[in-house]
């Protein structure tokens, strides 16, 4: 069964600190992996997309890694800001872009 | 630039009433269109997707239906709402054959 699992479910960090969010997937055949940021009550916004051949991709203070052998990905946030408070969703694509498998997300709270 | 609109933003409807949610995309032609539902504490679930006018694929059998009367318009409907239809409904679009999906602002539906 195609699944995406994220950990931790929730996380609280102090402003300025770094954090790493984890994503494990069992989706096959793998096409690409995406990380989205979703503010409360808003639609998700894409942070990164990685294909099988990419093992790291950065978007500002966000850096995603992918290990296709172990089927794991991580999202590292550097020097966190209050505006980073949101849910971060890992999404894996199988069989093309019409078939996306969503994780339940990690809810991050950055406190002052 | 492309933009995606959804309305209404919030909706409270009694059980058994009909539903119509609308999604429109501007600034692109022949997009792939998607309807997702996000229940509390759950990942996004793909409900319908469309690769062209009048072409609808259903992912989950349910109390809902979708239609695409125009190239950039996608409508989610129900004849009789159930309590279990409550959730956050997101519309998304993508360029045909490309990975990225862009999400709308969402509609919060509460069935009472």
Short mmCIF file of C-alpha atoms in Angstrom, two decimals:
data_model
loop_
_atom_site.label_atom_id
_atom_site.label_comp_id
_atom_site.label_asym_id
_atom_site.label_seq_id
_atom_site.Cartn_x
_atom_site.Cartn_y
_atom_site.Cartn_z
CA UNK A 1 0.00 0.00 0.00
CA UNK A 2 1.30 3.45 -0.92
CA UNK A 3 1.94 5.42 2.25
CA UNK A 4 3.79 8.49 3.42
CA UNK A 5 4.61 8.82 7.10
CA UNK A 6 5.95 11.95 8.72
CA UNK A 7 7.59 12.58 12.06
CA UNK A 8 7.30 14.19 14.43
CA UNK A 9 3.58 14.98 14.36
CA UNK A 10 4.27 18.31 16.02
CA UNK A 11 7.30 20.29 17.06
CA UNK A 12 7.96 23.44 19.05
CA UNK A 13 11.25 25.28 18.66
CA UNK A 14 12.65 28.64 19.67
CA UNK A 15 13.05 31.35 17.08
CA UNK A 16 16.48 31.22 15.51
CA UNK A 17 16.98 27.49 16.09
CA UNK A 18 17.27 24.83 13.39
CA UNK A 19 15.03 21.80 13.00
CA UNK A 20 14.67 18.72 10.81
CA UNK A 21 11.44 17.06 9.76
CA UNK A 22 11.34 13.45 8.56
CA UNK A 23 9.39 11.67 5.84
CA UNK A 24 9.35 7.92 5.07
CA UNK A 25 7.46 6.56 2.11
CA UNK A 26 6.50 3.25 0.57
CA UNK A 27 5.17 4.68 -2.71
CA UNK A 28 6.08 2.69 -5.80
CA UNK A 29 6.94 3.29 -8.56
CA UNK A 30 8.52 6.50 -7.32
CA UNK A 31 8.31 9.60 -9.49
CA UNK A 32 9.12 12.59 -7.31
CA UNK A 33 8.90 13.88 -3.76
CA UNK A 34 7.66 17.30 -2.74
CA UNK A 35 7.58 19.30 0.45
CA UNK A 36 4.75 21.77 0.95
CA UNK A 37 4.19 24.43 3.60
CA UNK A 38 0.60 24.96 4.67
CA UNK A 39 -0.39 27.89 6.85
CA UNK A 40 -3.50 27.38 8.95
CA UNK A 41 -6.63 27.72 6.85
CA UNK A 42 -4.68 28.20 3.62
CA UNK A 43 -3.74 26.07 0.64
CA UNK A 44 -0.34 24.32 0.59
CA UNK A 45 2.57 26.10 -1.08
CA UNK A 46 5.39 24.16 -2.68
CA UNK A 47 8.85 24.39 -1.14
CA UNK A 48 10.83 21.81 -3.12
CA UNK A 49 10.38 19.01 -5.64
CA UNK A 50 12.98 16.26 -6.06
CA UNK A 51 13.20 13.49 -8.60
CA UNK A 52 14.90 10.13 -8.20
CA UNK A 53 18.29 11.46 -9.29
CA UNK A 54 18.35 14.41 -6.88
CA UNK A 55 19.48 13.94 -3.28
CA UNK A 56 19.35 17.53 -2.05
CA UNK A 57 17.58 20.73 -2.97
CA UNK A 58 17.47 24.08 -1.25
CA UNK A 59 14.96 26.92 -1.22
CA UNK A 60 16.30 29.73 0.95
CA UNK A 61 16.45 28.51 4.54
CA UNK A 62 14.75 25.23 3.58
CA UNK A 63 16.89 22.26 2.49
CA UNK A 64 15.35 18.96 1.50
CA UNK A 65 17.25 15.69 1.17
CA UNK A 66 16.19 12.47 -0.50
CA UNK A 67 17.54 8.94 -0.11
CA UNK A 68 15.71 6.90 -2.72
CA UNK A 69 17.38 3.68 -1.55
CA UNK A 70 15.99 3.91 1.99
CA UNK A 71 12.89 5.83 0.83
CA UNK A 72 13.48 8.64 3.27
CA UNK A 73 13.44 12.40 2.99
CA UNK A 74 14.10 15.20 5.40
CA UNK A 75 13.37 18.91 5.44
CA UNK A 76 15.87 21.04 7.35
CA UNK A 77 14.91 24.55 8.37
CA UNK A 78 17.76 26.86 9.28
CA UNK A 79 17.55 29.88 11.59
CA UNK A 80 13.81 29.50 12.11
CA UNK A 81 11.51 32.51 12.03
CA UNK A 82 8.07 33.03 13.53
CA UNK A 83 6.62 32.90 10.01
CA UNK A 84 7.86 29.32 9.68
CA UNK A 85 5.04 28.25 12.01
CA UNK A 86 2.90 26.05 9.78
CA UNK A 87 2.25 22.45 8.78
CA UNK A 88 4.86 20.85 6.54
CA UNK A 89 3.55 18.16 4.25
CA UNK A 90 5.57 15.51 2.43
CA UNK A 91 4.00 14.36 -0.83
CA UNK A 92 5.19 11.53 -3.04
CA UNK A 93 4.15 11.11 -6.63
CA UNK A 94 3.57 7.70 -8.15
CA UNK A 95 2.55 6.83 -11.70
CA UNK A 96 2.79 10.41 -12.81
CA UNK A 97 1.51 13.64 -11.41
CA UNK A 98 -2.15 12.65 -11.14
CA UNK A 99 -1.37 10.25 -8.32
CA UNK A 100 -0.08 12.00 -5.24
CA UNK A 101 0.22 10.39 -1.81
CA UNK A 102 0.14 12.89 1.03
CA UNK A 103 1.59 12.60 4.48
CA UNK A 104 -0.43 13.93 7.42
CA UNK A 105 2.14 16.65 8.00
CA UNK A 106 4.30 17.96 10.82
CA UNK A 107 2.90 20.94 12.67
CA UNK A 108 5.74 23.30 13.53
CA UNK A 109 5.42 26.12 16.03
CA UNK A 110 8.24 28.62 16.29
CA UNK A 111 8.04 30.51 19.56
CA UNK A 112 9.71 33.83 20.35
CA UNK B 1 0.93 35.16 -13.84
CA UNK B 2 -1.42 32.37 -12.94
CA UNK B 3 -3.92 32.60 -10.09
CA UNK B 4 -6.46 30.19 -8.68
CA UNK B 5 -9.67 31.22 -6.96
CA UNK B 6 -12.08 29.28 -4.78
CA UNK B 7 -15.38 30.29 -3.30
CA UNK B 8 -16.91 30.49 -0.95
CA UNK B 9 -14.14 30.65 1.63
CA UNK B 10 -16.33 29.20 4.36
CA UNK B 11 -19.69 27.47 4.28
CA UNK B 12 -22.03 26.05 6.90
CA UNK B 13 -24.73 23.79 5.52
CA UNK B 14 -27.33 21.48 7.12
CA UNK B 15 -27.31 17.76 6.49
CA UNK B 16 -29.26 16.87 3.36
CA UNK B 17 -28.74 20.23 1.65
CA UNK B 18 -27.05 20.57 -1.76
CA UNK B 19 -23.50 21.81 -2.29
CA UNK B 20 -21.69 23.70 -5.01
CA UNK B 21 -18.07 24.80 -4.66
CA UNK B 22 -16.40 26.61 -7.49
CA UNK B 23 -12.78 26.86 -8.58
CA UNK B 24 -11.41 28.99 -11.40
CA UNK B 25 -7.91 29.40 -12.76
CA UNK B 26 -6.57 32.45 -14.57
CA UNK B 27 -3.50 32.92 -16.70
CA UNK B 28 -3.14 29.44 -18.18
CA UNK B 29 -4.87 27.25 -20.71
CA UNK B 30 -5.89 23.59 -20.58
CA UNK B 31 -4.70 23.02 -17.02
CA UNK B 32 -5.11 19.76 -15.14
CA UNK B 33 -7.54 20.46 -12.30
CA UNK B 34 -7.90 18.66 -8.97
CA UNK B 35 -10.26 18.59 -6.00
CA UNK B 36 -8.87 17.50 -2.63
CA UNK B 37 -10.40 17.17 0.81
CA UNK B 38 -8.47 17.59 4.03
CA UNK B 39 -10.18 16.26 7.13
CA UNK B 40 -8.96 17.36 10.55
CA UNK B 41 -5.71 15.56 11.42
CA UNK B 42 -5.64 13.74 8.10
CA UNK B 43 -3.64 14.10 4.92
CA UNK B 44 -5.07 15.52 1.72
CA UNK B 45 -7.25 13.08 -0.16
CA UNK B 46 -7.63 13.38 -3.91
CA UNK B 47 -11.33 13.37 -4.82
CA UNK B 48 -11.43 14.18 -8.54
CA UNK B 49 -9.10 15.27 -11.29
CA UNK B 50 -9.69 16.52 -14.81
CA UNK B 51 -7.38 16.72 -17.80
CA UNK B 52 -9.88 18.57 -20.01
CA UNK B 53 -13.41 19.92 -20.41
CA UNK B 54 -15.95 17.27 -19.53
CA UNK B 55 -13.25 14.77 -18.53
CA UNK B 56 -13.54 13.82 -14.86
CA UNK B 57 -11.80 11.01 -13.01
CA UNK B 58 -13.06 10.01 -9.59
CA UNK B 59 -10.61 8.66 -7.06
CA UNK B 60 -12.92 7.87 -4.17
CA UNK B 61 -16.54 6.72 -4.39
CA UNK B 62 -18.56 9.13 -2.32
CA UNK B 63 -21.43 11.51 -2.01
CA UNK B 64 -19.77 14.11 -4.23
CA UNK B 65 -19.47 14.78 -7.95
CA UNK B 66 -17.38 17.13 -10.06
CA UNK B 67 -17.85 18.89 -13.36
CA UNK B 68 -15.70 20.96 -15.67
CA UNK B 69 -18.02 23.07 -17.83
CA UNK B 70 -15.25 25.37 -19.05
CA UNK B 71 -11.52 24.99 -19.57
CA UNK B 72 -10.57 26.83 -16.38
CA UNK B 73 -13.58 26.13 -14.19
CA UNK B 74 -13.98 23.17 -11.88
CA UNK B 75 -17.07 22.60 -9.74
CA UNK B 76 -17.58 20.25 -6.81
CA UNK B 77 -21.18 19.32 -6.04
CA UNK B 78 -23.40 17.22 -3.87
CA UNK B 79 -27.14 16.64 -3.98
CA UNK B 80 -27.41 15.82 -0.26
CA UNK B 81 -24.64 16.60 2.20
CA UNK B 82 -23.64 14.20 4.95
CA UNK B 83 -21.98 15.06 8.25
CA UNK B 84 -18.88 13.24 7.01
CA UNK B 85 -18.57 15.72 4.14
CA UNK B 86 -17.26 18.36 6.55
CA UNK B 87 -13.68 19.35 5.86
CA UNK B 88 -11.33 21.69 4.08
CA UNK B 89 -11.71 21.47 0.30
CA UNK B 90 -8.81 22.45 -1.89
CA UNK B 91 -8.70 22.96 -5.62
CA UNK B 92 -5.37 22.70 -7.45
CA UNK B 93 -4.09 23.03 -10.98
CA UNK B 94 -1.03 21.90 -12.87
CA UNK B 95 0.36 22.38 -16.33
CA UNK B 96 -0.32 19.23 -18.27
CA UNK B 97 2.70 16.94 -18.11
CA UNK B 98 4.51 18.94 -15.40
CA UNK B 99 5.09 18.00 -11.78
CA UNK B 100 4.06 21.08 -9.85
CA UNK B 101 0.54 21.48 -8.48
CA UNK B 102 -0.64 24.89 -7.32
CA UNK B 103 -3.31 25.04 -4.66
CA UNK B 104 -6.14 27.48 -4.15
CA UNK B 105 -7.00 29.12 -0.81
CA UNK B 106 -9.52 26.43 0.12
CA UNK B 107 -13.13 26.27 1.31
CA UNK B 108 -13.93 25.32 4.89
CA UNK B 109 -17.19 23.31 4.83
CA UNK B 110 -19.06 22.50 8.02
CA UNK B 111 -22.09 20.25 7.75
CA UNK B 112 -24.40 20.56 10.77
#
